[in-house]
Every structure is written in C-alpha cells, then in structure tokens.
Amino acid sequence: MSEKRSSSRIQLLDVGPFVIELKTKLAQVQRSFSMLYSDFPTTSQECYIDYYIELKAPNVFRKLIRPQASFLLDGFMPFKPLPHAEAYPMFEWGLNWCIATQAHQYLMLHAATLEKNGQALILPAPPGSGKSTLCALLNHSGWRLLSDEFTLFDLKTHMLHPLVRPISLKNQSIDILRAFSSKVEIGSLVQGTSKGTVAHIKPLLNCVQQAKQTAAPAWIVFPKFEEGSPTRITAPHKADMFMKVIENSFNYSELGKAGFWAAKKLLDKCVCFDMTYSDIDEALTFFTSLSEGEVN
C-alpha cells in the first residue's frame, strides 16, 4: 500500500562528470536514494542533464500480481523488468549501462579507482574477483573513492575523473565491511537477485566533496581473491597488461585509434601488478606500501 500512496518524485543527481534526473513513485527507491545520496549537492533544473531515468511499475496489474519495476532511459526501456524488490539495484545497474554505452569522451575500464597522495590506483577485474570488496576496504582505510565500477581516463588531459556513487556489495562481502569499520553505512539488503544478496555502501563525505577533483594514474593492479591462497604479487610484461586493459574496457573498440593511444598512454603512466590474495590485511598492507613508495 505504501507504494500506491507515494507521489512521483524527481531527483537531480550530480555525480561529477554527469547529471542524472531520476523520476520515480517507488517508495523503496526514494528511501534508498535519499539515504545513499544524502551528502550529494543539489543541482539546478536549468543545468544540462545527461541521462533522464525513470523507474516505475510496468503496468497497473503488476502493482498487484508479482510486482515488477521497469528502468526507462529517455522513455525507452532497454532491459526487461525485474522483481519490484530489485528496483533500487536496477537503478544503479542501469546507470552503469547508460555510462558504459555513451560516455566515449573517456577510455572506460571496468575497474575500481581510488586515490591517495595525489596518485590513483586502478583495480580492473571481472565479476567475482573481489574488486568492489577490496575497493570498499581501501576506501575505509584512507584511500579516496573515485569509483567502484569505472575508470574514466580523459582522452585529452590523461587524468582520471571521479564518478562517486554508492559501492555495490554482495553476499558475504556485506558482513566483512560491516565488521571492518563503524563508519560503513550500508543501505537496505536486497535478497534473491541474480547476484545473490546485494547492498550498497553510502559514499564517505570527503569523497563526495572531492567529486570534481581528478587524479593522475599511477598504478594498475589486477586483483583476484582466491580462498586459502597466499598473497602473490607479480609484475607482468606491459604487453600482457595492455591486452588485459583492453579486455576490461567498455569502449576500446568504439574509440578506434584513439582507444589504442589512450590505453598506451595509460599504461605508460602506471606501474602494473597482478595480485592473488586471501588475507585482507596482507592485501591492505601491500597497497599502503604502494602509496608510500616502498614498492616499485
């Protein structure tokens, strides 16, 4: 009944490079949005809006029978509806899709990106590698969050642009972060998704306040969490790293020649490592050593 009483609400969200308009009557989306984005600045309706997004029930019958939610971009529905309980994660997933398919002013990598002492760390990894968990742990260990999902490498300035948004966690990672720091604020748990149980961490205030501050790329580390594995750090050949960067890029092919030169420039600026680990403390110690110049 609470969903039926909710009035349509339009939110304007400034996440650094992009401004998003979100329109929804879904109360659970309104609640999650208000909690997770409460520290973000308000934006004038007269500004340029990059993405017009709406979340709503597909039709009146779906409000009553197996309720669902639809994601619309400019009135177009790019995905099939999901169960109503997954409406807020659908907003975050859908926004990822919008950016990954359209923001070609950047070379975009599927990677967590953080900064410390003016230098940026890039963590590219496929799903299931523990990327977002490691990103959240580093963020709550003194690293500034740029993004848990994107590396945005500017084709002109060769700097990395922040895309500060809630960090997505799933399954046991939620409990790991909850126990790690009292400053971790976690939104509602959503169970039974294709990824299991998912939740989002509210971005730290200082990261939101620095959401327009770019960072210089310094390190690329390909992390892989492997249960019971000792911590192994290796420095692969740059040619191998180039191929891995391409494999983790959303738009390398679309950029053509510009994508090749951007990937080369990015690698020229970075020291690269492969890392396999199971011990979180050892992994965090390695990244501290990296930021302090103790690892070359």
CSV table of C-alpha atoms in Angstrom, one decimal:
chain,number,residue,atom,x,y,z
A,1,MET,CA,0.0,0.0,0.0
A,2,SER,CA,2.9,2.4,0.7
A,3,GLU,CA,3.9,2.3,-2.9
A,4,LYS,CA,0.4,3.3,-4.0
A,5,ARG,CA,0.5,6.3,-1.7
A,6,SER,CA,3.8,7.5,-2.9
A,7,SER,CA,3.8,10.6,-5.1
A,8,SER,CA,6.2,10.9,-8.1
A,9,ARG,CA,9.5,12.4,-7.1
A,10,ILE,CA,12.1,13.9,-9.4
A,11,GLN,CA,15.7,13.9,-8.1
A,12,LEU,CA,18.6,15.7,-9.8
A,13,LEU,CA,21.9,13.9,-9.1
A,14,ASP,CA,25.3,15.4,-9.8
A,15,VAL,CA,27.9,12.6,-9.7
A,16,GLY,CA,30.9,14.5,-11.1
A,17,PRO,CA,31.1,14.2,-14.9
A,18,PHE,CA,27.3,13.6,-15.3
A,19,VAL,CA,24.0,14.9,-14.1
A,20,ILE,CA,21.1,12.4,-13.8
A,21,GLU,CA,17.4,13.1,-13.5
A,22,LEU,CA,15.6,10.3,-11.6
A,23,LYS,CA,11.9,10.2,-11.6
A,24,THR,CA,10.1,7.5,-9.6
A,25,LYS,CA,7.0,6.8,-7.5
A,26,LEU,CA,8.6,3.7,-6.0
A,27,ALA,CA,8.9,4.3,-2.2
A,28,GLN,CA,11.8,1.9,-1.7
A,29,VAL,CA,13.8,3.6,-4.4
A,30,GLN,CA,13.1,7.0,-2.9
A,31,ARG,CA,14.2,5.8,0.5
A,32,SER,CA,17.4,4.2,-0.7
A,33,PHE,CA,18.2,7.2,-2.9
A,34,SER,CA,17.6,9.6,0.0
A,35,MET,CA,19.9,7.6,2.3
A,36,LEU,CA,22.7,6.8,0.0
A,37,TYR,CA,22.9,10.1,-1.8
A,38,SER,CA,22.1,12.5,1.1
A,39,ASP,CA,25.5,14.1,1.0
A,40,PHE,CA,25.5,15.0,-2.7
A,41,PRO,CA,24.9,18.6,-3.7
A,42,THR,CA,21.6,19.8,-5.1
A,43,THR,CA,21.6,20.7,-8.8
A,44,SER,CA,19.6,23.3,-10.6
A,45,GLN,CA,16.9,22.1,-13.0
A,46,GLU,CA,18.4,24.5,-15.6
A,47,CYS,CA,21.6,22.6,-15.9
A,48,TYR,CA,22.4,20.1,-18.7
A,49,ILE,CA,21.1,16.7,-17.9
A,50,ASP,CA,23.0,13.7,-19.3
A,51,TYR,CA,20.5,10.9,-18.5
A,52,TYR,CA,16.7,11.1,-17.9
A,53,ILE,CA,15.9,7.9,-16.0
A,54,GLU,CA,12.5,6.7,-14.7
A,55,LEU,CA,11.7,3.7,-12.5
A,56,LYS,CA,8.1,2.5,-12.4
A,57,ALA,CA,5.8,-0.4,-12.4
A,58,PRO,CA,5.4,-1.8,-16.0
A,59,ASN,CA,1.6,-1.5,-15.7
A,60,VAL,CA,-1.2,-1.3,-13.1
A,61,PHE,CA,-1.7,-5.1,-12.9
A,62,ARG,CA,2.0,-5.5,-12.0
A,63,LYS,CA,1.4,-3.4,-8.8
A,64,LEU,CA,-0.8,-6.2,-7.5
A,65,ILE,CA,0.5,-9.5,-9.0
A,66,ARG,CA,4.2,-10.4,-8.8
A,67,PRO,CA,5.1,-6.7,-8.7
A,68,GLN,CA,7.9,-5.6,-11.0
A,69,ALA,CA,9.9,-2.5,-11.8
A,70,SER,CA,11.0,-1.1,-15.2
A,71,PHE,CA,14.0,1.0,-16.0
A,72,LEU,CA,13.5,3.7,-18.6
A,73,LEU,CA,16.0,5.9,-20.3
A,74,ASP,CA,14.5,8.8,-22.2
A,75,GLY,CA,11.2,6.9,-22.2
A,76,PHE,CA,12.9,3.8,-23.7
A,77,MET,CA,13.1,0.5,-21.8
A,78,PRO,CA,16.5,-1.1,-22.6
A,79,PHE,CA,16.0,-4.0,-20.2
A,80,LYS,CA,13.3,-6.4,-19.2
A,81,PRO,CA,11.5,-5.6,-15.9
A,82,LEU,CA,12.9,-7.0,-12.7
A,83,PRO,CA,11.1,-8.0,-9.5
A,84,HIS,CA,9.9,-5.0,-7.5
A,85,ALA,CA,12.3,-5.7,-4.7
A,86,GLU,CA,15.3,-5.2,-7.0
A,87,ALA,CA,14.2,-1.7,-8.2
A,88,TYR,CA,16.9,0.2,-6.4
A,89,PRO,CA,19.8,-2.0,-7.5
A,90,MET,CA,18.3,-1.8,-11.0
A,91,PHE,CA,18.7,2.0,-10.9
A,92,GLU,CA,22.5,1.6,-10.1
A,93,TRP,CA,22.9,-1.2,-12.7
A,94,GLY,CA,21.0,0.7,-15.3
A,95,LEU,CA,23.0,3.9,-14.7
A,96,ASN,CA,26.2,1.8,-15.2
A,97,TRP,CA,24.9,0.7,-18.5
A,98,CYS,CA,24.0,4.3,-19.6
A,99,ILE,CA,27.5,5.5,-18.8
A,100,ALA,CA,29.3,2.5,-20.3
A,101,THR,CA,27.5,2.7,-23.6
A,102,GLN,CA,27.6,6.5,-24.1
A,103,ALA,CA,30.5,8.3,-22.3
A,104,HIS,CA,33.0,8.0,-25.1
A,105,GLN,CA,34.9,11.1,-24.2
A,106,TYR,CA,36.7,8.7,-21.9
A,107,LEU,CA,38.5,5.4,-22.2
A,108,MET,CA,36.4,3.5,-19.8
A,109,LEU,CA,37.5,0.4,-17.9
A,110,HIS,CA,35.5,-1.9,-15.7
A,111,ALA,CA,37.6,-1.1,-12.7
A,112,ALA,CA,37.6,0.3,-9.2
A,113,THR,CA,39.5,3.5,-8.9
A,114,LEU,CA,40.9,5.2,-5.8
A,115,GLU,CA,43.4,7.9,-5.0
A,116,LYS,CA,45.9,8.6,-2.2
A,117,ASN,CA,48.6,11.3,-2.0
A,118,GLY,CA,47.6,12.6,-5.4
A,119,GLN,CA,48.1,9.3,-7.2
A,120,ALA,CA,45.4,7.0,-8.5
A,121,LEU,CA,45.1,3.2,-8.2
A,122,ILE,CA,43.2,1.3,-10.8
A,123,LEU,CA,41.8,-2.2,-10.0
A,124,PRO,CA,40.4,-3.8,-13.1
A,125,ALA,CA,38.8,-7.2,-12.6
A,126,PRO,CA,35.9,-9.4,-14.0
A,127,PRO,CA,32.9,-10.1,-11.7
A,128,GLY,CA,33.7,-12.4,-8.8
A,129,SER,CA,37.3,-11.2,-8.3
A,130,GLY,CA,36.5,-9.3,-5.1
A,131,LYS,CA,37.1,-5.9,-6.8
A,132,SER,CA,34.3,-4.0,-5.1
A,133,THR,CA,35.0,-5.5,-1.7
A,134,LEU,CA,38.7,-4.5,-1.9
A,135,CYS,CA,37.7,-1.1,-3.1
A,136,ALA,CA,35.4,-0.6,-0.1
A,137,LEU,CA,38.1,-1.8,2.3
A,138,LEU,CA,40.7,0.6,0.8
A,139,ASN,CA,38.2,3.5,0.8
A,140,HIS,CA,37.7,2.9,4.5
A,141,SER,CA,41.4,2.7,5.0
A,142,GLY,CA,42.3,6.2,3.9
A,143,TRP,CA,42.0,6.0,0.1
A,144,ARG,CA,39.7,8.4,-1.7
A,145,LEU,CA,37.0,6.7,-3.8
A,146,LEU,CA,36.7,7.7,-7.4
A,147,SER,CA,34.5,4.8,-8.4
A,148,ASP,CA,34.0,1.1,-7.6
A,149,GLU,CA,32.9,0.3,-11.2
A,150,PHE,CA,34.6,2.7,-13.6
A,151,THR,CA,38.0,4.1,-14.6
A,152,LEU,CA,37.3,7.2,-16.6
A,153,PHE,CA,40.5,8.1,-18.4
A,154,ASP,CA,40.2,11.5,-20.1
A,155,LEU,CA,41.4,11.3,-23.8
A,156,LYS,CA,42.6,14.9,-23.7
A,157,THR,CA,44.1,15.5,-20.2
A,158,HIS,CA,45.1,11.9,-19.5
A,159,MET,CA,43.7,12.3,-16.0
A,160,LEU,CA,41.1,10.2,-14.1
A,161,HIS,CA,37.7,11.6,-13.4
A,162,PRO,CA,35.8,10.6,-10.2
A,163,LEU,CA,32.4,9.0,-10.6
A,164,VAL,CA,31.5,8.9,-6.9
A,165,ARG,CA,28.5,6.7,-6.2
A,166,PRO,CA,27.5,4.0,-3.6
A,167,ILE,CA,29.7,0.9,-3.6
A,168,SER,CA,27.9,-2.2,-4.6
A,169,LEU,CA,28.5,-5.3,-2.4
A,170,LYS,CA,27.1,-8.8,-2.4
A,171,ASN,CA,26.7,-11.8,-0.1
A,172,GLN,CA,29.5,-12.3,2.5
A,173,SER,CA,31.2,-9.0,1.5
A,174,ILE,CA,28.4,-7.1,3.2
A,175,ASP,CA,29.3,-8.7,6.6
A,176,ILE,CA,33.0,-8.2,6.0
A,177,LEU,CA,32.5,-4.4,5.5
A,178,ARG,CA,30.0,-4.1,8.3
A,179,ALA,CA,32.6,-5.6,10.7
A,180,PHE,CA,35.5,-3.7,9.3
A,181,SER,CA,34.6,-0.1,10.3
A,182,SER,CA,31.9,1.6,12.3
A,183,LYS,CA,31.9,4.3,9.6
A,184,VAL,CA,30.5,2.0,7.0
A,185,GLU,CA,26.8,2.9,6.3
A,186,ILE,CA,25.0,0.2,4.4
A,187,GLY,CA,21.7,0.6,2.7
A,188,SER,CA,18.9,-2.0,2.5
A,189,LEU,CA,19.7,-5.6,1.7
A,190,VAL,CA,18.1,-7.0,-1.4
A,191,GLN,CA,17.9,-10.8,-1.5
A,192,GLY,CA,17.3,-13.2,-4.3
A,193,THR,CA,18.8,-11.3,-7.1
A,194,SER,CA,20.8,-12.9,-9.9
A,195,LYS,CA,23.9,-11.9,-7.9
A,196,GLY,CA,22.6,-13.2,-4.6
A,197,THR,CA,22.1,-10.7,-1.7
A,198,VAL,CA,23.2,-7.2,-2.7
A,199,ALA,CA,23.5,-3.9,-0.8
A,200,HIS,CA,25.2,-0.5,-1.3
A,201,ILE,CA,27.6,1.5,0.9
A,202,LYS,CA,27.0,5.2,1.3
A,203,PRO,CA,30.0,7.2,-0.1
A,204,LEU,CA,32.1,8.9,2.5
A,205,LEU,CA,31.5,12.6,2.8
A,206,ASN,CA,35.1,13.7,1.9
A,207,CYS,CA,34.8,11.6,-1.4
A,208,VAL,CA,31.6,13.4,-2.3
A,209,GLN,CA,33.1,16.8,-1.5
A,210,GLN,CA,36.1,16.0,-3.9
A,211,ALA,CA,33.9,14.5,-6.7
A,212,LYS,CA,35.2,17.1,-9.2
A,213,GLN,CA,38.9,16.6,-8.3
A,214,THR,CA,40.7,14.5,-10.9
A,215,ALA,CA,43.7,12.3,-10.2
A,216,ALA,CA,46.8,11.1,-12.0
A,217,PRO,CA,47.0,7.4,-12.8
A,218,ALA,CA,49.9,5.7,-11.1
A,219,TRP,CA,49.2,2.0,-10.6
A,220,ILE,CA,47.2,-0.7,-12.2
A,221,VAL,CA,46.7,-3.8,-10.1
A,222,PHE,CA,44.7,-6.8,-11.3
A,223,PRO,CA,43.3,-8.4,-8.0
A,224,LYS,CA,42.0,-11.9,-7.6
A,225,PHE,CA,40.6,-13.2,-4.3
A,226,GLU,CA,41.3,-16.9,-4.0
A,227,GLU,CA,40.2,-18.7,-0.8
A,228,GLY,CA,43.2,-20.0,1.1
A,229,SER,CA,45.8,-18.6,-1.3
A,230,PRO,CA,49.0,-16.9,-0.1
A,231,THR,CA,49.4,-13.3,-1.2
A,232,ARG,CA,51.3,-13.3,-4.5
A,233,ILE,CA,52.4,-10.1,-6.3
A,234,THR,CA,53.9,-10.3,-9.7
A,235,ALA,CA,54.9,-7.7,-12.3
A,236,PRO,CA,53.8,-8.9,-15.7
A,237,HIS,CA,55.1,-7.7,-19.1
A,238,LYS,CA,53.5,-4.5,-20.3
A,239,ALA,CA,52.3,-6.2,-23.5
A,240,ASP,CA,50.2,-8.7,-21.3
A,241,MET,CA,48.9,-5.8,-19.3
A,242,PHE,CA,47.9,-4.0,-22.5
A,243,MET,CA,45.7,-6.9,-23.5
A,244,LYS,CA,44.2,-7.2,-20.1
A,245,VAL,CA,43.3,-3.5,-20.1
A,246,ILE,CA,41.6,-3.9,-23.5
A,247,GLU,CA,39.7,-6.9,-22.2
A,248,ASN,CA,38.4,-4.8,-19.3
A,249,SER,CA,37.5,-1.8,-21.3
A,250,PHE,CA,33.9,-0.9,-22.1
A,251,ASN,CA,34.6,1.1,-25.2
A,252,TYR,CA,38.1,0.4,-26.5
A,253,SER,CA,36.7,-0.8,-29.9
A,254,GLU,CA,34.3,2.1,-30.2
A,255,LEU,CA,37.2,4.6,-29.8
A,256,GLY,CA,39.2,3.0,-32.6
A,257,LYS,CA,42.7,4.6,-32.9
A,258,ALA,CA,42.0,7.0,-30.1
A,259,GLY,CA,41.4,3.9,-27.8
A,260,PHE,CA,44.7,2.4,-28.7
A,261,TRP,CA,46.7,5.5,-27.9
A,262,ALA,CA,44.7,6.2,-24.8
A,263,ALA,CA,45.4,2.6,-23.5
A,264,LYS,CA,49.1,3.0,-24.3
A,265,LYS,CA,49.3,6.4,-22.6
A,266,LEU,CA,47.5,5.0,-19.5
A,267,LEU,CA,50.0,2.1,-19.3
A,268,ASP,CA,53.0,4.4,-19.8
A,269,LYS,CA,51.9,6.3,-16.7
A,270,CYS,CA,51.4,3.3,-14.5
A,271,VAL,CA,53.3,0.6,-12.6
A,272,CYS,CA,51.5,-2.7,-13.1
A,273,PHE,CA,51.0,-5.8,-10.9
A,274,ASP,CA,49.0,-9.0,-10.7
A,275,MET,CA,47.8,-9.8,-7.2
A,276,THR,CA,46.3,-13.0,-5.9
A,277,TYR,CA,45.3,-13.0,-2.2
A,278,SER,CA,43.0,-14.3,0.5
A,279,ASP,CA,44.3,-12.4,3.5
A,280,ILE,CA,42.7,-9.0,3.6
A,281,ASP,CA,45.3,-7.5,6.0
A,282,GLU,CA,48.2,-8.5,3.8
A,283,ALA,CA,46.5,-7.0,0.7
A,284,LEU,CA,45.9,-3.7,2.5
A,285,THR,CA,49.5,-3.7,3.7
A,286,PHE,CA,50.7,-4.1,0.1
A,287,PHE,CA,48.6,-1.1,-1.0
A,288,THR,CA,49.8,1.0,1.8
A,289,SER,CA,53.4,0.2,0.8
A,290,LEU,CA,52.5,1.1,-2.8
A,291,SER,CA,51.2,4.5,-1.8
A,292,GLU,CA,54.2,5.3,0.3
A,293,GLY,CA,56.6,4.5,-2.5
A,294,GLU,CA,58.0,1.3,-0.9
A,295,VAL,CA,57.1,-0.9,-3.9
A,296,ASN,CA,58.4,-0.3,-7.4
